[in-house]
Amino acid sequence: MDRCESPGVSGAPRLAEMIGEAERVVVFTGAGMSTESGVPDFRSPGGVWSRMKPIYFQDFVASEDRRREAWTRTFSGAAGWVGAKPNAGHDAVARLVASGKATLVITQNVDNLHQDSGVPAERIVELHGAASYAKCLECGLRHELADLKAPFLERGEIPACRACGGLVKTATISFGQPMPAAEMARAEAACLTCDLFLVLGSSLVVYPAAGLPLLAKSHGARLVIVNRDPTDQDPFADLVLHEEIGAVMQAVAALTSPGGRGRDAPTGASG
């Protein structure tokens, strides 16, 4: 395994070489992907859960007070992703997808930044849902947040489905809520056919999503982890870079673009 823990982007040439050698890259992103856009992660000191406790799915369903609290958080922007813009890492991933090298982006994030960076929605699997809209828990009808905001803020109306009257919740997957079966199946299928699985900014502690890198590895894919801090899966990876994602991926994009070094990147440059 190659490992690089020094500051800078010394591991970028090796990663660029591995991408150049791959035919089907799957990108897997976690909270660290978006922290460079100013979006706080959930578990670090100062993160979202250190400022407010999560509202479990069963509590949302059972308690009007918890539903009111959840919607207050949504419309106050308390989670911190409102107004965030894609960073250099998002842009580099979008370029990988546009080039045809990356076949799918699997994300644990709910901030819509991959879509905002230009990745087509059909190339994204959102394992933990999305914060940009809401869904009825009964019939699944989509509701736009803009349509729910004024009745809640002006009249205190907790959103209910306009079609069936069921409970409406942001389309994020809360603690205790079942994972979306179709999205998990699609992600697992991609793991079976990719030849490079690239983890960007995930601590790899939230399962079942965190099981995907090892699933890909067990089916022959090379595994690369780029994350600020060590993860439990580092020992299984073919390349580990403890560097800033935006700088690494921007350098990789330059190396793998027409005119870049790509396959000719020096293999001993991983630090």
XYZ file of N, CA and C in Angstrom:
813
model
N 0.845 -1.200 0.000
C 0.000 0.000 0.000
C 0.868 1.234 0.000
N 0.526 2.215 -0.818
C 1.175 3.514 -0.785
C 0.437 4.395 0.209
N 1.194 5.204 0.939
C 0.584 6.075 1.939
C 1.252 7.436 1.888
N 0.446 8.485 2.006
C 1.001 9.823 2.051
C 0.267 10.609 3.115
N 0.978 11.055 4.123
C 0.356 11.785 5.226
C 0.893 13.207 5.325
N 1.750 13.632 4.404
C 2.343 14.953 4.477
C 1.409 15.991 3.883
N 1.556 17.282 4.261
C 0.731 18.325 3.674
C 1.020 18.449 2.180
N 0.124 19.147 1.465
C 0.344 19.351 0.050
C -0.360 18.306 -0.787
N 0.134 18.104 -1.999
C -0.528 17.193 -2.918
C 0.469 16.186 -3.476
N 1.394 15.715 -2.635
C 2.444 14.830 -3.113
C 1.915 13.496 -3.607
N 0.726 13.105 -3.179
C 0.160 11.841 -3.627
C -0.625 11.938 -4.916
N -0.822 13.152 -5.438
C -1.647 13.331 -6.628
C -1.116 12.596 -7.854
N 0.191 12.617 -8.129
C 0.664 11.899 -9.332
C 0.348 10.408 -9.300
N 0.498 9.776 -8.143
C 0.191 8.349 -8.043
C -1.296 8.094 -8.266
N -2.150 8.942 -7.682
C -3.587 8.786 -7.884
C -3.942 9.022 -9.352
N -3.332 10.025 -9.970
C -3.593 10.288 -11.389
C -3.208 9.082 -12.239
N -2.111 8.450 -11.895
C -1.671 7.268 -12.631
C -2.691 6.142 -12.486
N -3.184 5.935 -11.263
C -4.161 4.862 -11.028
C -5.462 5.128 -11.777
N -5.880 6.384 -11.825
C -7.089 6.734 -12.574
C -6.858 6.507 -14.061
N -5.665 6.863 -14.540
C -5.345 6.643 -15.945
C -5.373 5.178 -16.331
N -5.017 4.306 -15.400
C -5.004 2.869 -15.656
C -6.386 2.228 -15.538
N -7.299 2.916 -14.868
C -8.629 2.345 -14.619
C -9.557 2.558 -15.810
N -10.560 1.708 -15.890
C -11.601 1.842 -16.915
C -12.939 2.257 -16.319
N -13.205 1.829 -15.091
C -14.488 2.128 -14.448
C -14.226 2.578 -13.012
N -14.229 3.888 -12.821
C -13.979 4.462 -11.500
C -15.310 4.773 -10.824
N -15.443 4.356 -9.580
C -16.577 4.762 -8.754
C -16.047 5.692 -7.673
N -16.666 6.858 -7.539
C -16.279 7.845 -6.533
C -17.273 7.772 -5.381
N -16.753 7.712 -4.162
C -17.581 7.611 -2.953
C -17.227 8.795 -2.057
N -18.189 9.662 -1.758
C -17.877 10.876 -1.004
C -18.634 10.943 0.318
N -17.944 11.532 1.308
C -18.526 11.743 2.626
C -18.451 13.204 3.024
N -18.697 13.480 4.294
C -18.808 14.850 4.776
C -17.561 15.677 4.502
N -16.375 15.039 4.550
C -15.143 15.764 4.307
C -15.048 16.346 2.916
N -15.846 15.838 1.988
C -15.876 16.378 0.635
C -16.400 17.807 0.629
N -17.307 18.102 1.548
C -17.990 19.396 1.528
C -17.492 20.379 2.578
N -16.614 19.939 3.480
C -16.148 20.879 4.505
C -15.364 22.033 3.891
N -14.720 21.788 2.744
C -13.984 22.866 2.070
C -14.927 23.862 1.397
N -16.218 23.552 1.374
C -17.240 24.498 0.916
C -17.881 25.223 2.096
N -17.355 24.984 3.292
C -17.901 25.618 4.491
C -19.035 24.861 5.130
N -19.313 23.650 4.645
C -20.381 22.830 5.232
C -19.790 22.060 6.410
N -20.304 22.236 7.623
C -19.747 21.499 8.762
C -20.055 20.019 8.670
N -19.114 19.195 9.138
C -19.439 17.771 9.183
C -20.276 17.508 10.427
N -20.600 16.256 10.680
C -21.536 15.944 11.753
C -20.857 15.530 13.046
N -19.714 14.857 12.952
C -19.163 14.206 14.141
C -17.945 14.890 14.754
N -17.270 15.752 14.017
C -16.078 16.390 14.552
C -16.457 17.419 15.618
N -15.505 17.783 16.492
C -15.760 18.861 17.443
C -16.177 20.126 16.689
N -17.279 20.723 17.109
C -17.802 21.878 16.402
C -18.723 21.519 15.257
N -18.881 20.213 14.981
C -19.759 19.752 13.922
C -21.222 19.864 14.323
N -22.086 19.432 13.408
C -23.525 19.609 13.604
C -24.006 18.950 14.881
N -23.582 17.692 15.130
C -24.119 16.981 16.283
C -23.550 17.456 17.606
N -22.493 18.250 17.586
C -22.010 18.846 18.834
C -22.826 20.086 19.201
N -23.581 20.611 18.230
C -24.405 21.800 18.471
C -25.869 21.457 18.682
N -26.314 20.354 18.124
C -27.709 19.948 18.299
C -27.809 18.443 18.098
N -28.587 17.813 18.943
C -28.711 16.362 18.872
C -29.570 15.969 17.675
N -29.250 14.834 17.048
C -30.080 14.389 15.929
C -31.482 14.015 16.391
N -32.430 14.211 15.502
C -33.807 13.806 15.757
C -34.016 12.459 15.075
N -34.249 11.435 15.869
C -34.397 10.093 15.320
C -35.717 9.963 14.567
N -35.702 9.099 13.578
C -36.860 8.935 12.704
C -38.111 8.583 13.496
N -37.976 7.650 14.435
C -39.158 7.229 15.187
C -39.720 8.366 16.041
N -38.848 9.270 16.506
C -39.313 10.419 17.280
C -40.013 11.435 16.384
N -39.486 11.617 15.172
C -40.135 12.511 14.204
C -41.551 12.035 13.918
N -41.706 10.738 13.718
C -43.013 10.178 13.389
C -43.979 10.255 14.573
N -43.457 10.030 15.770
C -44.321 9.915 16.942
C -44.681 11.242 17.591
N -43.852 12.271 17.420
C -44.017 13.490 18.203
C -44.182 14.729 17.332
N -45.282 15.446 17.514
C -45.488 16.707 16.801
C -44.428 17.727 17.199
N -44.028 17.720 18.467
C -43.000 18.662 18.916
C -41.669 18.420 18.199
N -41.311 17.149 18.006
C -40.056 16.852 17.313
C -40.156 17.197 15.828
N -41.331 17.010 15.245
C -41.512 17.421 13.851
C -41.378 18.927 13.723
N -41.958 19.654 14.659
C -41.853 21.110 14.624
C -40.390 21.545 14.783
N -39.676 20.883 15.675
C -38.259 21.199 15.861
C -37.459 20.901 14.592
N -37.759 19.776 13.957
C -37.047 19.410 12.733
C -37.273 20.438 11.634
N -38.501 20.882 11.476
C -38.778 21.866 10.432
C -38.211 23.237 10.776
N -38.158 23.560 12.052
C -37.514 24.814 12.466
C -36.041 24.793 12.073
N -35.376 23.666 12.304
C -33.978 23.536 11.906
C -33.828 23.662 10.394
N -34.725 23.030 9.662
C -34.641 23.060 8.198
C -34.718 24.480 7.671
N -35.685 25.232 8.138
C -35.901 26.562 7.573
C -34.999 27.632 8.191
N -34.280 27.293 9.255
C -33.321 28.244 9.827
C -31.927 28.065 9.235
N -31.738 26.954 8.484
C -30.415 26.670 7.930
C -29.418 26.234 8.976
N -29.904 25.659 10.074
C -29.035 25.325 11.199
C -27.962 24.299 10.850
N -28.229 23.428 9.878
C -27.250 22.395 9.540
C -26.050 22.939 8.784
N -26.194 24.114 8.164
C -25.034 24.792 7.609
C -24.778 24.626 6.128
N -25.642 23.892 5.392
C -25.341 23.714 3.973
C -26.088 24.671 3.061
N -26.994 25.479 3.621
C -27.724 26.438 2.806
C -26.750 27.487 2.272
N -26.765 27.693 0.973
C -25.905 28.696 0.352
C -24.507 28.222 0.016
N -24.163 26.982 0.359
C -22.829 26.463 0.063
C -22.666 26.252 -1.435
N -21.437 26.405 -1.909
C -21.121 26.241 -3.320
C -20.114 25.115 -3.495
N -20.128 24.451 -4.647
C -19.145 23.393 -4.900
C -17.720 23.924 -4.797
N -16.808 23.080 -4.319
C -15.407 23.467 -4.211
C -14.583 22.783 -5.306
N -13.270 22.958 -5.230
C -12.394 22.405 -6.263
C -12.508 20.887 -6.363
N -12.753 20.227 -5.235
C -12.913 18.779 -5.250
C -14.152 18.360 -6.014
N -15.270 19.044 -5.768
C -16.498 18.745 -6.506
C -16.282 18.954 -8.004
N -15.628 20.055 -8.342
C -15.410 20.356 -9.760
C -14.551 19.282 -10.420
N -13.534 18.800 -9.707
C -12.664 17.764 -10.263
C -13.418 16.457 -10.467
N -14.297 16.114 -9.520
C -15.110 14.906 -9.675
C -16.040 15.053 -10.879
N -16.626 16.235 -11.043
C -17.501 16.476 -12.191
C -16.740 16.286 -13.501
N -15.477 16.700 -13.528
C -14.662 16.523 -14.730
C -14.375 15.040 -14.988
N -14.163 14.283 -13.914
C -13.946 12.841 -14.075
C -15.180 12.167 -14.673
N -16.345 12.582 -14.206
C -17.589 12.010 -14.722
C -17.783 12.420 -16.182
N -17.556 13.696 -16.478
C -17.737 14.187 -17.848
C -16.799 13.493 -18.830
N -15.616 13.118 -18.355
C -14.643 12.448 -19.226
C -15.031 11.007 -19.534
N -15.973 10.462 -18.767
C -16.364 9.072 -18.928
C -15.559 8.122 -18.071
N -14.543 8.636 -17.405
C -13.696 7.775 -16.567
C -14.448 7.313 -15.320
N -15.148 8.237 -14.649
C -15.946 7.885 -13.468
C -17.359 7.569 -13.913
N -17.820 6.384 -13.579
C -19.144 5.947 -14.019
C -20.250 6.321 -13.046
N -19.903 6.529 -11.766
C -20.916 6.790 -10.754
C -20.301 7.522 -9.572
N -21.076 8.420 -8.991
C -20.706 9.084 -7.740
C -21.692 8.620 -6.674
N -21.189 7.923 -5.679
C -21.997 7.494 -4.541
C -21.689 8.446 -3.397
N -22.690 9.093 -2.848
C -22.415 10.068 -1.802
C -23.247 9.835 -0.546
N -22.612 10.100 0.588
C -23.312 10.116 1.867
C -23.852 11.507 2.171
N -23.500 12.479 1.351
C -23.876 13.864 1.608
C -25.286 14.164 1.105
N -25.907 15.170 1.703
C -27.284 15.525 1.357
C -27.374 16.957 0.831
N -26.215 17.560 0.499
C -26.154 18.991 0.225
C -26.323 19.392 -1.233
N -26.456 18.447 -2.148
C -26.714 18.719 -3.560
C -25.515 19.335 -4.294
N -24.342 19.342 -3.671
C -23.198 20.031 -4.277
C -22.638 19.283 -5.483
N -22.783 17.960 -5.525
C -22.337 17.256 -6.726
C -23.195 17.654 -7.930
N -24.500 17.749 -7.729
C -25.374 18.190 -8.815
C -25.035 19.617 -9.217
N -24.803 20.475 -8.223
C -24.485 21.878 -8.508
C -23.173 22.023 -9.274
N -22.276 21.060 -9.116
C -20.989 21.123 -9.808
C -21.086 20.636 -11.247
N -22.225 20.068 -11.615
C -22.425 19.634 -12.989
C -22.514 18.142 -13.205
N -22.458 17.349 -12.143
C -22.624 15.907 -12.308
C -24.104 15.620 -12.583
N -24.417 14.930 -13.671
C -25.829 14.632 -13.955
C -26.460 13.822 -12.828
N -27.702 14.112 -12.528
C -28.391 13.446 -11.420
C -28.404 11.931 -11.590
N -28.471 11.459 -12.846
C -28.519 10.017 -13.070
C -27.186 9.335 -12.795
N -26.126 10.108 -12.612
C -24.813 9.542 -12.279
C -24.520 9.619 -10.782
N -25.508 10.003 -9.979
C -25.324 10.178 -8.542
C -26.260 9.247 -7.780
N -25.718 8.575 -6.780
C -26.526 7.792 -5.849
C -26.421 8.455 -4.479
N -27.532 8.950 -3.965
C -27.559 9.630 -2.671
C -28.011 8.634 -1.602
N -27.039 8.035 -0.918
C -27.351 6.992 0.048
C -28.128 7.518 1.246
N -27.877 8.758 1.624
C -28.528 9.325 2.804
C -29.562 10.382 2.433
N -30.025 10.324 1.188
C -31.088 11.217 0.768
C -30.592 12.597 0.397
N -31.542 13.557 0.392
C -31.235 14.920 -0.027
C -31.978 15.921 0.838
N -31.307 17.036 1.124
C -31.912 18.077 1.957
C -32.598 19.150 1.131
N -32.581 19.003 -0.191
C -33.071 20.066 -1.061
C -34.573 19.992 -1.338
N -35.222 18.927 -0.883
C -36.662 18.795 -1.057
C -37.215 17.894 0.048
N -38.523 17.668 0.047
C -39.163 16.836 1.064
C -40.012 15.773 0.381
N -40.363 14.737 1.143
C -41.193 13.659 0.620
C -42.248 13.262 1.642
N -43.376 12.809 1.133
C -44.396 12.249 2.002
C -43.965 10.860 2.444
N -44.059 10.602 3.734
C -43.661 9.297 4.255
C -44.692 8.220 3.945
N -45.876 8.622 3.505
C -46.924 7.655 3.185
C -46.923 7.286 1.701
N -47.047 8.285 0.837
C -47.195 8.003 -0.597
C -45.957 8.323 -1.410
N -44.966 8.972 -0.791
C -43.717 9.263 -1.479
C -43.737 10.493 -2.366
N -44.831 11.249 -2.382
C -44.918 12.434 -3.234
C -43.857 13.462 -2.853
N -43.204 14.021 -3.858
C -42.186 15.053 -3.629
C -42.843 16.396 -3.334
N -42.278 17.118 -2.365
C -42.737 18.462 -2.007
C -41.544 19.395 -2.032
N -41.690 20.562 -2.646
C -40.615 21.537 -2.690
C -40.604 22.347 -1.389
N -39.403 22.574 -0.860
C -39.285 23.290 0.407
C -39.860 24.696 0.321
N -39.733 25.333 -0.829
C -40.246 26.693 -0.980
C -41.756 26.743 -0.765
N -42.452 25.667 -1.117
C -43.906 25.638 -0.946
C -44.314 25.394 0.506
N -43.408 24.836 1.288
C -43.715 24.500 2.683
C -43.276 25.579 3.666
N -42.346 26.418 3.223
C -41.699 27.356 4.144
C -42.650 28.418 4.694
N -43.357 29.110 3.813
C -44.215 30.203 4.274
C -45.324 29.731 5.213
N -46.060 28.668 4.888
C -47.098 28.209 5.827
C -46.535 27.850 7.197
N -45.305 27.321 7.232
C -44.716 26.955 8.516
C -44.275 28.197 9.285
N -43.547 29.095 8.631
C -43.007 30.267 9.332
C -44.085 31.282 9.678
N -45.079 31.426 8.802
C -46.093 32.460 9.022
C -47.269 31.975 9.856
N -47.612 30.692 9.735
C -48.806 30.188 10.428
C -48.510 28.987 11.315
N -47.259 28.548 11.334
C -46.889 27.424 12.185
C -47.428 26.095 11.716
N -47.766 25.985 10.430
C -48.338 24.753 9.895
C -47.238 23.726 9.619
N -47.277 22.616 10.342
C -46.326 21.537 10.094
C -46.711 20.872 8.777
N -45.757 20.722 7.858
C -46.095 20.191 6.536
C -46.816 18.852 6.566
N -47.843 18.756 5.736
C -48.575 17.511 5.510
C -48.729 17.344 4.012
N -48.862 16.117 3.568
C -48.922 15.829 2.139
C -50.182 16.421 1.507
N -49.990 17.118 0.407
C -51.129 17.715 -0.288
C -51.982 16.668 -0.989
N -51.447 15.465 -1.162
C -52.192 14.419 -1.852
C -52.927 13.497 -0.891
N -52.229 13.035 0.167
C -52.845 12.027 1.037
C -52.932 12.463 2.500
N -52.346 13.626 2.824
C -52.398 14.105 4.202
C -51.379 13.473 5.121
N -50.492 12.649 4.577
C -49.484 11.976 5.387
C -48.389 12.906 5.885
N -47.535 12.376 6.761
C -46.421 13.147 7.293
C -45.409 13.446 6.194
N -44.926 14.668 6.179
C -43.914 15.080 5.207
C -42.620 15.365 5.953
N -41.519 14.895 5.391
C -40.200 15.040 6.005
C -39.192 15.386 4.918
N -38.165 16.134 5.275
C -37.107 16.349 4.292
C -36.628 14.992 3.797
N -36.120 14.956 2.587
C -35.771 13.687 1.950
C -34.435 13.130 2.412
N -33.942 13.599 3.542
C -32.743 13.020 4.142
C -33.120 11.733 4.882
N -32.118 10.861 5.040
C -32.321 9.629 5.797
C -31.856 9.869 7.233
N -32.787 9.850 8.166
C -32.475 10.124 9.571
C -32.015 8.854 10.277
N -31.396 9.038 11.447
C -31.062 7.893 12.278
C -32.329 7.097 12.559
N -32.250 5.786 12.381
C -33.392 4.926 12.616
C -34.299 4.745 11.422
N -34.047 5.477 10.344
C -34.866 5.362 9.143
C -34.229 4.347 8.189
N -35.019 3.496 7.571
C -34.443 2.499 6.665
C -33.664 3.151 5.517
N -32.563 2.524 5.142
C -31.801 2.995 3.993
C -32.632 2.778 2.729
N -32.472 3.650 1.730
C -33.225 3.479 0.486
C -32.748 2.245 -0.272
N -33.631 1.290 -0.444
C -33.241 -0.011 -0.999
C -32.720 0.093 -2.426
N -33.381 0.887 -3.254
C -32.961 0.988 -4.657
C -31.583 1.611 -4.776
N -31.320 2.635 -3.979
C -30.029 3.305 -4.030
C -28.917 2.387 -3.536
N -29.184 1.645 -2.465
C -28.170 0.712 -1.971
C -27.884 -0.376 -2.994
N -28.928 -0.880 -3.638
C -28.731 -1.927 -4.642
C -27.900 -1.413 -5.809
N -28.163 -0.195 -6.228
C -27.405 0.383 -7.340
C -25.946 0.593 -6.955
N -25.714 1.060 -5.729
C -24.347 1.268 -5.261
C -23.591 -0.051 -5.175
N -24.235 -1.060 -4.637
C -23.588 -2.369 -4.506
C -23.270 -2.959 -5.870
N -24.167 -2.779 -6.832
C -23.925 -3.293 -8.182
C -22.705 -2.624 -8.801
N -22.541 -1.318 -8.564
C -21.383 -0.600 -9.100
C -20.087 -1.105 -8.487
N -20.150 -1.508 -7.215
C -18.964 -2.030 -6.537
C -18.480 -3.336 -7.162
N -19.375 -4.079 -7.745
C -19.035 -5.387 -8.302
C -18.350 -5.278 -9.662
N -18.490 -4.126 -10.312
C -17.976 -3.988 -11.674
C -16.891 -2.942 -11.840
N -16.663 -2.095 -10.833
C -15.634 -1.060 -10.976
C -14.244 -1.665 -10.805
N -13.237 -0.964 -11.336
C -11.858 -1.418 -11.118
C -11.055 -0.441 -10.270
N -11.652 0.694 -9.925
C -11.047 1.631 -8.972
C -12.155 2.262 -8.151
N -12.045 2.150 -6.839
C -13.032 2.730 -5.918
C -12.326 3.843 -5.156
N -12.762 5.084 -5.368
C -12.089 6.269 -4.824
C -12.937 6.889 -3.725
N -12.445 6.816 -2.492
C -13.135 7.392 -1.334
C -12.609 8.797 -1.091
N -13.503 9.768 -1.015
C -13.122 11.156 -0.781
C -13.878 11.701 0.427
N -13.173 11.889 1.533
C -13.748 12.605 2.665
C -14.751 11.847 3.498
N -14.645 10.540 3.543
C -15.530 9.760 4.417
C -14.716 9.141 5.540
N -15.241 9.221 6.763
C -14.593 8.585 7.899
C -14.831 7.078 7.908
N -15.744 6.612 7.061
C -16.040 5.188 6.892
C -16.436 4.513 8.207
N -17.325 5.182 8.941
C -17.817 4.614 10.198
C -19.326 4.381 10.180
N -20.023 4.912 9.171
C -21.475 4.789 9.119
C -21.847 3.657 8.164
N -22.399 2.598 8.725
C -22.801 1.439 7.925
C -24.304 1.471 7.684
N -24.762 0.893 6.570
C -24.039 0.001 5.661
C -23.201 0.682 4.598
N -23.289 2.015 4.474
C -22.545 2.690 3.409
C -21.049 2.422 3.494
N -20.520 2.374 4.712
C -19.080 2.189 4.888
C -18.599 0.812 4.459
N -19.512 -0.104 4.204
C -19.122 -1.419 3.729
C -18.844 -1.465 2.236
N -19.200 -0.410 1.509
C -19.049 -0.426 0.061
C -17.595 -0.474 -0.414
N -16.663 0.290 0.201
C -15.276 0.212 -0.277
C -14.704 -1.197 -0.203
N -14.960 -1.900 0.883
C -14.422 -3.252 1.020
C -15.139 -4.229 0.103
N -16.409 -3.958 -0.210
C -17.112 -4.790 -1.177
C -16.435 -4.671 -2.542
N -16.130 -3.436 -2.938
C -15.444 -3.234 -4.218
C -14.070 -3.891 -4.206
N -13.346 -3.716 -3.102
C -12.010 -4.299 -2.982
C -12.071 -5.821 -3.092
N -13.061 -6.427 -2.471
C -13.175 -7.887 -2.485
C -13.514 -8.435 -3.864
N -14.004 -7.556 -4.758
C -14.322 -7.985 -6.117
C -13.286 -7.483 -7.124
N -12.091 -7.181 -6.637
C -10.978 -6.905 -7.530
C -10.641 -5.464 -7.789
N -11.394 -4.520 -7.244
C -11.095 -3.106 -7.479
C -9.926 -2.650 -6.620
N -9.174 -1.711 -7.135
C -8.174 -1.041 -6.307
C -8.909 0.004 -5.459
N -8.443 0.177 -4.232
C -9.109 1.073 -3.286
C -8.182 2.226 -2.929
N -8.678 3.449 -3.102
C -7.940 4.659 -2.738
C -8.773 5.445 -1.736
N -8.142 5.890 -0.646
C -8.825 6.696 0.371
C -8.105 8.028 0.512
N -8.825 9.120 0.257
C -8.314 10.467 0.479
C -9.160 11.072 1.587
N -8.560 11.267 2.746
C -9.309 11.772 3.899
C -8.338 12.471 4.842
N -8.804 13.520 5.472
C -7.935 14.289 6.367
C -7.382 13.441 7.492
N -8.218 12.583 8.052
C -7.819 11.762 9.191
C -7.781 10.287 8.792
N -7.049 9.465 9.546
C -7.025 8.027 9.261
C -8.404 7.407 9.415
N -8.633 6.316 8.690
C -9.872 5.547 8.820
C -9.508 4.104 9.154
N -10.483 3.362 9.624
C -10.252 1.953 9.953
C -9.949 1.116 8.712
N -10.287 1.635 7.552
C -10.069 0.880 6.317
C -8.754 1.218 5.623
N -7.986 2.135 6.183
C -6.698 2.488 5.577
C -5.808 1.266 5.317
N -5.729 0.304 6.253
C -4.836 -0.836 6.007
C -5.210 -1.677 4.790
N -6.451 -1.570 4.320
C -6.899 -2.379 3.194
C -6.763 -1.649 1.855
N -6.416 -0.372 1.907
C -6.386 0.440 0.691
C -5.073 0.261 -0.069
N -5.131 0.477 -1.364
C -3.941 0.435 -2.206
C -3.194 1.760 -2.169
N -3.898 2.828 -1.842
C -3.298 4.153 -1.716
C -4.091 4.940 -0.689
N -3.393 5.565 0.256
C -4.025 6.401 1.281
C -3.364 7.768 1.256
N -4.169 8.813 1.123
C -3.666 10.181 1.123
C -4.358 10.964 2.230
N -3.590 11.394 3.221
C -4.138 12.239 4.275
C -3.838 13.688 3.909
N -4.565 14.164 2.915
C -4.336 15.492 2.359
C -5.673 16.184 2.122
N -5.622 17.458 1.747
C -6.834 18.207 1.451
C -7.410 17.734 0.113
N -8.693 17.426 0.104
C -9.314 16.818 -1.061
C -9.291 17.750 -2.267
N -9.640 19.009 -2.064
C -9.697 19.946 -3.179
C -8.364 20.070 -3.891
N -7.281 20.226 -3.127
C -5.956 20.378 -3.724
C -5.527 19.110 -4.446
N -5.769 17.952 -3.816
C -5.404 16.679 -4.439
C -6.160 16.485 -5.750
N -7.475 16.660 -5.708
C -8.282 16.366 -6.887
C -8.071 17.392 -7.995
N -7.760 18.630 -7.627
C -7.452 19.632 -8.638
C -6.162 19.263 -9.362
N -5.165 18.803 -8.596
C -3.909 18.369 -9.198
C -4.112 17.134 -10.063
N -4.943 16.198 -9.579
C -5.232 14.989 -10.352
C -5.925 15.352 -11.659
N -6.886 16.279 -11.594
C -7.596 16.684 -12.801
C -6.642 17.273 -13.825
N -5.672 18.056 -13.361
C -4.695 18.642 -14.279
C -3.827 17.569 -14.918
N -3.470 16.559 -14.129
C -2.598 15.495 -14.636
C -3.308 14.550 -15.595
N -4.617 14.386 -15.404
C -5.357 13.424 -16.229
C -6.068 14.082 -17.398
N -6.017 15.402 -17.489
C -6.658 16.088 -18.605
C -5.758 16.032 -19.830
N -6.301 16.292 -21.028
C -5.460 16.318 -22.232
C -4.274 17.264 -22.045
N -3.098 16.755 -22.283
C -1.900 17.548 -22.084
C -1.244 17.328 -20.747
N -2.009 16.666 -19.799
C -1.416 16.329 -18.513
C -0.575 15.078 -18.638
N 0.074 14.686 -17.539
C 0.980 13.551 -17.613
C 0.265 12.208 -17.555
N -0.918 12.170 -16.846
C -1.729 10.949 -16.803
C -0.916 9.717 -16.467
N -0.849 8.773 -17.368
C -0.167 7.502 -17.132
C 1.313 7.677 -16.862
N 1.879 8.803 -17.320
C 3.317 8.994 -17.165
C 3.702 9.591 -15.832
N 2.715 9.798 -14.938
C 3.034 10.353 -13.628
C 3.987 9.418 -12.895
N 4.972 9.951 -12.164
C 5.964 9.107 -11.500
C 5.356 8.280 -10.399
N 5.627 6.981 -10.406
C 4.993 6.089 -9.435
C 5.581 6.259 -8.043
N 6.718 6.877 -7.917
C 7.318 7.018 -6.599
C 6.990 8.306 -5.916
N 5.975 9.045 -6.398
C 5.711 10.373 -5.879
C 4.642 10.386 -4.800
N 4.298 9.250 -4.242
C 3.179 9.216 -3.300
C 3.597 9.530 -1.885
N 4.854 9.780 -1.642
C 5.289 10.209 -0.329
C 5.471 9.070 0.624
